[in-house]
Short mmCIF file of C-alpha atoms and ligand atoms in Angstrom, two decimals:
data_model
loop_
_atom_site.label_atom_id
_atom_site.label_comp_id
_atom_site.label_asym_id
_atom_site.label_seq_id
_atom_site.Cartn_x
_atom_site.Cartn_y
_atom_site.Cartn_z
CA UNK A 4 -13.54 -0.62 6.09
CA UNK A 5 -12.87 -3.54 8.50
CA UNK A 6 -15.38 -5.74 9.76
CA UNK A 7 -15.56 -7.41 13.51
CA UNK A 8 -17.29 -10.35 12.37
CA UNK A 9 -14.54 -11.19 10.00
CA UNK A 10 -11.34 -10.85 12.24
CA UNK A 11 -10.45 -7.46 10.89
CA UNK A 12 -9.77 -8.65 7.59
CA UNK A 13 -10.28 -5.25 5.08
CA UNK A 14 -14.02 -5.30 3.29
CA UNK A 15 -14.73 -7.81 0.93
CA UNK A 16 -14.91 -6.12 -2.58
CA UNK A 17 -14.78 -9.58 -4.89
CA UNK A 18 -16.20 -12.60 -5.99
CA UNK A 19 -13.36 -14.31 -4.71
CA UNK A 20 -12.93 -12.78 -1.66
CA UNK A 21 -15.28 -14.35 0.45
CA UNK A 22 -14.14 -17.72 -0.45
CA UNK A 23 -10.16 -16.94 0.56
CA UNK A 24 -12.33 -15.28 4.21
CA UNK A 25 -13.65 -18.97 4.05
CA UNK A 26 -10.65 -20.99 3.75
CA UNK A 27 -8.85 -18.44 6.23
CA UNK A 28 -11.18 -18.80 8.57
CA UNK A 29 -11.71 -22.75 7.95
CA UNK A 30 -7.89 -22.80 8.36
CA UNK A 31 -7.56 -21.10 11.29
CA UNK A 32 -10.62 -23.28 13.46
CA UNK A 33 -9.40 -26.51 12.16
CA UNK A 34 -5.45 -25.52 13.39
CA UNK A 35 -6.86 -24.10 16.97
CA UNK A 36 -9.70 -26.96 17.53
CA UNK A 37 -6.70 -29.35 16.76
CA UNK A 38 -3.77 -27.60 18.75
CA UNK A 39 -6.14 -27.82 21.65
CA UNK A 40 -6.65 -31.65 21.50
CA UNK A 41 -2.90 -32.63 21.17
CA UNK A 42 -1.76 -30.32 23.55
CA UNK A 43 -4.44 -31.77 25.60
CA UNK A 44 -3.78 -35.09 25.55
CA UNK A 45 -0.03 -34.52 26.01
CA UNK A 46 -1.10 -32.84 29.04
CA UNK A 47 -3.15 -35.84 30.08
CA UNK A 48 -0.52 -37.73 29.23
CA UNK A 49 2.57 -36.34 31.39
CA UNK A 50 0.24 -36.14 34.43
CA UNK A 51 -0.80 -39.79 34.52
CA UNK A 52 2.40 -41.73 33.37
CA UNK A 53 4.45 -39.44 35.03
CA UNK A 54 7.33 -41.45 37.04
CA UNK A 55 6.55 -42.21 40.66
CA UNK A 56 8.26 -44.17 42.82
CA UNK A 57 8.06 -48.01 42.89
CA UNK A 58 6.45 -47.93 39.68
CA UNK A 59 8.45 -49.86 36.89
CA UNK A 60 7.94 -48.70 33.54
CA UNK A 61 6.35 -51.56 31.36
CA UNK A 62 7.96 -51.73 27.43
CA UNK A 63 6.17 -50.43 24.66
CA UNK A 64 5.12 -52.96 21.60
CA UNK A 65 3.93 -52.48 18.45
CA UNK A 66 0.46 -50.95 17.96
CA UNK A 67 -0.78 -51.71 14.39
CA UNK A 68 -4.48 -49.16 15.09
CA UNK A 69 -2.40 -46.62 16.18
CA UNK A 70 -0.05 -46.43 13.38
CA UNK A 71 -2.72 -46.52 10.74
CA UNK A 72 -4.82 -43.87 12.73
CA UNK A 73 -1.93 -41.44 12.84
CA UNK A 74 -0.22 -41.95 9.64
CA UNK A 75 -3.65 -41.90 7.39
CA UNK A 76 -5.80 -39.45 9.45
CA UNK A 77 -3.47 -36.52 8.82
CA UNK A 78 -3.30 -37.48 5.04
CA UNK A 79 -6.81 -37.26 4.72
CA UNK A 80 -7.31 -33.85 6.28
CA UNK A 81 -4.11 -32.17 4.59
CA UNK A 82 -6.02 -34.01 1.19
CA UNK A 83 -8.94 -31.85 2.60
CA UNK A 84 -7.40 -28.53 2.93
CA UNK A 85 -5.72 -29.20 -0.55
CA UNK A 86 -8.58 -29.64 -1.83
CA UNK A 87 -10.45 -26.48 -0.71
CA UNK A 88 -7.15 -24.38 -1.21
CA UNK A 89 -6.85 -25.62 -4.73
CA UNK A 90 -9.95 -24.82 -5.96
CA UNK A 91 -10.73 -20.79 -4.91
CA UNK A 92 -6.62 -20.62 -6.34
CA UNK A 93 -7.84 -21.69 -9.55
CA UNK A 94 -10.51 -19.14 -9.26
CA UNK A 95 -8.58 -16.61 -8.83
CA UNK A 96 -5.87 -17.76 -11.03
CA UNK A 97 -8.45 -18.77 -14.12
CA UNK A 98 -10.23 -15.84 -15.61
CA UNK A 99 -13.65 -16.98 -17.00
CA UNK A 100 -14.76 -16.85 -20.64
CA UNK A 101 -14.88 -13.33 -21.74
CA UNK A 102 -13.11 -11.37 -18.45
CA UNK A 103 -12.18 -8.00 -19.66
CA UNK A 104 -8.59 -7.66 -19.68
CA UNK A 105 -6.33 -4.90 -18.29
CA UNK A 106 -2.91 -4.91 -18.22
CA UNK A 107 -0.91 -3.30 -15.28
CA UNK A 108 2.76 -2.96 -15.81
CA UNK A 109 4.73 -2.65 -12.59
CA UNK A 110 7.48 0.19 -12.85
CA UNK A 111 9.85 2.14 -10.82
CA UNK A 112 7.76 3.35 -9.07
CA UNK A 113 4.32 3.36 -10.79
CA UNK A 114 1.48 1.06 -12.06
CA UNK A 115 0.27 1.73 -15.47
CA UNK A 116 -2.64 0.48 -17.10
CA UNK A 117 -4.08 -0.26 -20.23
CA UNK A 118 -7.63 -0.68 -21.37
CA UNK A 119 -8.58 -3.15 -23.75
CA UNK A 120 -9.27 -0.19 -26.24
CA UNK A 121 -5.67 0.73 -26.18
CA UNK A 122 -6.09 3.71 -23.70
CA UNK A 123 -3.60 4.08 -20.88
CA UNK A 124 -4.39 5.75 -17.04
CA UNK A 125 -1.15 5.55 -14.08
CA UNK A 126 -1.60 4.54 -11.04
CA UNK A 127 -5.77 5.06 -11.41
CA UNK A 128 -8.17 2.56 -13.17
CA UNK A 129 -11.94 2.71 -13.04
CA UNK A 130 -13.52 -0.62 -13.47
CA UNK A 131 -17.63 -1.95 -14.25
CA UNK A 132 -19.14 -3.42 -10.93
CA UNK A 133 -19.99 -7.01 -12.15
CA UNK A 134 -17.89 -7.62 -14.69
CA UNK A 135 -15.13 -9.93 -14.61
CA UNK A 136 -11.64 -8.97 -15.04
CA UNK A 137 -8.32 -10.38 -15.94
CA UNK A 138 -5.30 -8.62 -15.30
CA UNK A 139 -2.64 -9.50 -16.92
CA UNK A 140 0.87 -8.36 -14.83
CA UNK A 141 4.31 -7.27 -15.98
CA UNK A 142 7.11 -5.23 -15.00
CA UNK A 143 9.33 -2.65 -16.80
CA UNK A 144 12.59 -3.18 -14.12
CA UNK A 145 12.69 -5.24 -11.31
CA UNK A 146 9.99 -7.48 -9.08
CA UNK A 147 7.25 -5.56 -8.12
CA UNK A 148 3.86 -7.62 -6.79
CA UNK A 149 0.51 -6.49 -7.63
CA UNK A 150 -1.46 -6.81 -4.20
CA UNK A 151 -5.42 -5.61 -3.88
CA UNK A 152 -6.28 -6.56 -0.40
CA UNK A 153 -9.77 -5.95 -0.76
CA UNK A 154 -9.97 -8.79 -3.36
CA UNK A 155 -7.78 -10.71 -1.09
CA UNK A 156 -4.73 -11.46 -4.76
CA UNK A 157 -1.34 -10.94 -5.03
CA UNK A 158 0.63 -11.32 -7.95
CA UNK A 159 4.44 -11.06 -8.32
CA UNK A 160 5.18 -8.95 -11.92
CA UNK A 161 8.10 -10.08 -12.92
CA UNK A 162 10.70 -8.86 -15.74
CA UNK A 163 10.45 -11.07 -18.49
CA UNK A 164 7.13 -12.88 -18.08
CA UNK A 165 3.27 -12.03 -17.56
CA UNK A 166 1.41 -13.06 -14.67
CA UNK A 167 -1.93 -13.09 -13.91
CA UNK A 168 -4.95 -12.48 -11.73
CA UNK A 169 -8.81 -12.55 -12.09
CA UNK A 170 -11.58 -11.30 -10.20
CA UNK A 171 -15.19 -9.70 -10.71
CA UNK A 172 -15.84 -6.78 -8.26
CA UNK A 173 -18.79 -6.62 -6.45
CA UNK A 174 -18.85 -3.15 -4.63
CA UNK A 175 -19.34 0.24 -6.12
CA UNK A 176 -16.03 2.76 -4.72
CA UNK A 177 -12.36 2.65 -3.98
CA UNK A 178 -10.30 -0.48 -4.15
CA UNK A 179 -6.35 0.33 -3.27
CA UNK A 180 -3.74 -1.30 -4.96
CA UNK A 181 -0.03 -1.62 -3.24
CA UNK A 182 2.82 -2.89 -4.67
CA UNK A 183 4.29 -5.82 -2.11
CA UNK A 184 7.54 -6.35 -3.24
CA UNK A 185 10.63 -4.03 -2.11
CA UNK A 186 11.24 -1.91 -5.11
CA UNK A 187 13.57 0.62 -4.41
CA UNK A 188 13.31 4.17 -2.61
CA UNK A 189 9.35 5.04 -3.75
CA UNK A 190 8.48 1.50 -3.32
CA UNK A 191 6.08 2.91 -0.46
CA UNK A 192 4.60 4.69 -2.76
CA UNK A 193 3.98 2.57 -5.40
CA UNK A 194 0.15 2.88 -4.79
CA UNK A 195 -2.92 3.09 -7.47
CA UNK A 196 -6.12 3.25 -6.64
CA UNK A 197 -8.75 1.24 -8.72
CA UNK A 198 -12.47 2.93 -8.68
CA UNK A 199 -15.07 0.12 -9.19
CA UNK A 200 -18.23 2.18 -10.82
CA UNK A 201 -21.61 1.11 -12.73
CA UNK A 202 -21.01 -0.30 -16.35
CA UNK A 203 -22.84 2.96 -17.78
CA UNK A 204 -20.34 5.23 -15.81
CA UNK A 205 -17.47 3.03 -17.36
CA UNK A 206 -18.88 3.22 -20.71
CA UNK A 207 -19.36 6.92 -20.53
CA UNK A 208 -15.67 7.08 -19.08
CA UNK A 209 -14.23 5.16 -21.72
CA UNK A 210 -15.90 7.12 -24.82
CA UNK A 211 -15.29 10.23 -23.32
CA UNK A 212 -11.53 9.87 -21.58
CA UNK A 213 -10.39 11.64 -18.88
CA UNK A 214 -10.89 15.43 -17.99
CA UNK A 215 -10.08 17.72 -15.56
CA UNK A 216 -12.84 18.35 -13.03
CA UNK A 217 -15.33 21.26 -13.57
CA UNK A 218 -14.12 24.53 -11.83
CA UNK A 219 -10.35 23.24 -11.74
CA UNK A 220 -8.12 26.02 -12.65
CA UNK A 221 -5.00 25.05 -14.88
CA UNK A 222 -2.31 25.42 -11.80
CA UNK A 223 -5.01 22.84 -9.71
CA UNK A 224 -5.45 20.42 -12.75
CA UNK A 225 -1.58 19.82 -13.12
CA UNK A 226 -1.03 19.58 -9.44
CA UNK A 227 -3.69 16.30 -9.51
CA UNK A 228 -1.63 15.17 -12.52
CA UNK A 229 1.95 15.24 -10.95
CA UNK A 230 0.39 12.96 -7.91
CA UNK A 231 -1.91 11.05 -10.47
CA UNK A 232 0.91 10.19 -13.01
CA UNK A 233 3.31 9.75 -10.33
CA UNK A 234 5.37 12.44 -11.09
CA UNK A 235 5.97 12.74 -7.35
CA UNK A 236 7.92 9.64 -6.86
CA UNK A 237 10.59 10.92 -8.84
CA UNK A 238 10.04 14.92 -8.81
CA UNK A 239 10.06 16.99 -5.87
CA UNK A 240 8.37 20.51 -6.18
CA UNK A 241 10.25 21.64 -2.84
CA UNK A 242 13.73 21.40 -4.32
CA UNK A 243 14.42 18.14 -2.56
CA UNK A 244 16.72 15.85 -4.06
CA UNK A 245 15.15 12.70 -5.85
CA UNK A 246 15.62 10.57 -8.82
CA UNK A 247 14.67 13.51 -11.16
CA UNK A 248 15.60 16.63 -11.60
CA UNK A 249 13.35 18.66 -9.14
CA UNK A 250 10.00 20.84 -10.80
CA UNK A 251 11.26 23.88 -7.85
CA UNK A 252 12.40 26.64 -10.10
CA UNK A 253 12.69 24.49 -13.09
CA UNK A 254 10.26 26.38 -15.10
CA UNK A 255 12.21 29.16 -17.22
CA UNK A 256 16.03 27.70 -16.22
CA UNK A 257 18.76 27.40 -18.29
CA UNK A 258 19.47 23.81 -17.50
CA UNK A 259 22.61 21.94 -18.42
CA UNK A 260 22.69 18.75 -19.99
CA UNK A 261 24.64 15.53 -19.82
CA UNK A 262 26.30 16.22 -22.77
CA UNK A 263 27.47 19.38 -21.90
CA UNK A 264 24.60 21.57 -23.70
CA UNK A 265 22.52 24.04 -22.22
CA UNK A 266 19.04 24.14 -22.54
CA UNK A 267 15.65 26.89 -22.12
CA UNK A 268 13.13 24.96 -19.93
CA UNK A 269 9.97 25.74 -21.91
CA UNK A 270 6.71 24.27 -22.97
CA UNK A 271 8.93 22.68 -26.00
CA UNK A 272 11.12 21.23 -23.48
CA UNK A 273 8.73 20.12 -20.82
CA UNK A 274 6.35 18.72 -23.77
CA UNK A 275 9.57 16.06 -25.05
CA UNK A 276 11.10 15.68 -21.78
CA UNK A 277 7.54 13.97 -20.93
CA UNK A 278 6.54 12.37 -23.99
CA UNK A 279 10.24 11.34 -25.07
CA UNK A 280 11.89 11.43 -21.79
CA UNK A 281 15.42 9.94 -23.28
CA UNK A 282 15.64 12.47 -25.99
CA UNK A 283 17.67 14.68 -23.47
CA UNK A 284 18.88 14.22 -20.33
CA UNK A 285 19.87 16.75 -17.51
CA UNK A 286 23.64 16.73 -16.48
CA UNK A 287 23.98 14.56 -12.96
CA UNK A 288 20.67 12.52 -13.75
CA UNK A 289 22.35 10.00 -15.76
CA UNK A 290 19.92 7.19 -14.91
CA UNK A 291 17.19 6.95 -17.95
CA UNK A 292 14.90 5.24 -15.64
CA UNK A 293 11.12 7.71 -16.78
CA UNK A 294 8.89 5.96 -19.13
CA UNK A 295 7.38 8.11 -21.91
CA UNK A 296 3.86 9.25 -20.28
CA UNK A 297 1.29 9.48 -22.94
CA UNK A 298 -0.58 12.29 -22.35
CA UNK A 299 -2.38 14.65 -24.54
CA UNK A 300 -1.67 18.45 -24.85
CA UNK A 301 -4.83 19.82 -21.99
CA UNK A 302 -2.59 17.67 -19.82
CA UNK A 303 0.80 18.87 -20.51
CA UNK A 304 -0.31 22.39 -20.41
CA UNK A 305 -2.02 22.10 -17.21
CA UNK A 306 1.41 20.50 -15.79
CA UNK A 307 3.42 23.79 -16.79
CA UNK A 308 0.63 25.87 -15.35
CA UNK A 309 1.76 23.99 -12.62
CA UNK A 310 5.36 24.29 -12.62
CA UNK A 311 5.69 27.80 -13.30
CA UNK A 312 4.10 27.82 -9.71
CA UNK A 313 7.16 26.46 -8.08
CA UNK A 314 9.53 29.12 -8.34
CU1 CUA B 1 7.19 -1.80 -6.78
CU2 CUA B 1 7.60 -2.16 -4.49
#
């Protein structure tokens, strides 16, 4: 994924990210080629008025050329690297006329999306090569930051406010997403994946939806869901503590509840608990931090397929 001839930087898989290589790289030449003069000239300088002995020290006047030369050559070039900085942000930041737009919510500790058809995916999106996209950035909680090296953005979502970013994608495969703001104990694992295909393959994907690969048994389908929908962050199937209740022997329990009920754990339960996760709680998991996932019943079925595996 990383190239030699670009310092290591990861693959470039935007429009944008060549120019913010560019400016990096412009950046980084004009700061060493620079560095190198001064400290060469200060160099220069201690060696040959250094103090020797019988040598008097002569007072320094005013020097008008030198004065201009150092106060209005450095304004130019910081006017220069403005200048070049300012425009590829407003490329990035400005999505052009007719940019798809996605929106990716930041949440403890997941990123959903949402098509522009209404259509929601966590912590996976498949986007057209070619197309332009704006993303437009939220969060559910607390500061999370949207960060997709390979198009070389970051964007803080904040609570309270949209953000956004814009970029086209230019290479077929994987792009990963990380979150780049400390979040909280999964913040590590905040992670989605975006999976830049041809516009027919998109088109196809969005008429059709999602489905569980051919040859997937039940048990195998709901195990891709728990990691896909981030179930993990918050469920352990090994009995582990986390945020949630763990999935380890879960299927079949009598489990109590916060307010002092008892309930069956059964597809009824399992089915509400993940489409309506406040409508009851389990006692000692007081926090009512799960979002209601909206999947469809192939989905939820395959994820008790999947629990009743973990006994
Ligand atoms: Cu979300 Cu770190």
């Amino acid at each position: 994924m990383v190239s030699p001839d670009n310092f290591q930087l990861p693959e470039q898989l935007s429009t944008g990210a060549a120019e913010v290589d560019d400016l990096y790289m412009f950046v980084y030449w004009f700061s060493l080629i620079f560095t190198a003069i001064i400290v060469a000239v200060m160099i220069y300088c201690i060696v040959k008025f250094r103090r020797r002995p019988g040598v008097k020290a002569e007072p320094v006047g005013h020097n008008l050329v030198m004065e201009l030369v150092w106060t209005f050559g450095p304004v130019v070039f910081i006017a220069i690297l403005f200048h070049l900085g300012f425009k590829v942000y407003v490329h990035n930041a400005v999505a052009q006329e007719g940019a798809m737009e996605i929106r990716a919510r930041g949440r403890q500790w997941l990123w959903e999306f949402q098509y522009p058809n209404g259509s929601t995916a966590t912590n996976e999106l498949k986007l057209p090569v070619g197309k332009p996209v704006k993303f437009i950035i939220s969060s559910d909680d607390v500061l999370h930051s949207f960060y997709v090296p390979g198009a070389r953005l970051k964007r803080d979502a904040v609570p309270g406010m949209y953000t956004n970013i814009t970029f086209t994608p230019t290479k077929l495969g994987p792009m990963q997403v990380f979150c780049a703001e400390y979040c909280g104990t999964s913040h590590s694992g905040m992670l989605a994946m975006i999976e830049v295909m041809t516009p027919e393959a998109f088109q196809k994907f969005l008429d059709e939806g999602d489905k569980p690969p051919a040859g997937t048994s039940p048990e195998e389908y709901g195990a891709t869901l728990y990691k896909k929908n981030a179930c993990n962050t918050c469920h352990s199937v090994d009995g582990s503590k986390m945020p949630g209740p763990t999935w380890k022997g879960l299927w079949g329990k009598q489990e109590q509840m916060a307010d002092g009920s008892t309930v069956q754990v059964d597809e009824n339960y399992v089915k509400e608990s993940i489409l309506k996760p406040q409508a009851k709680i389990a006692a000692g998991f007081t926090t009512t931090q799960m979002p209601p996932f909206t999947l469809k019943d192939p989905q939820i079925d395959a994820i008790i397929a999947y629990m009743k595996t973990l006994k």
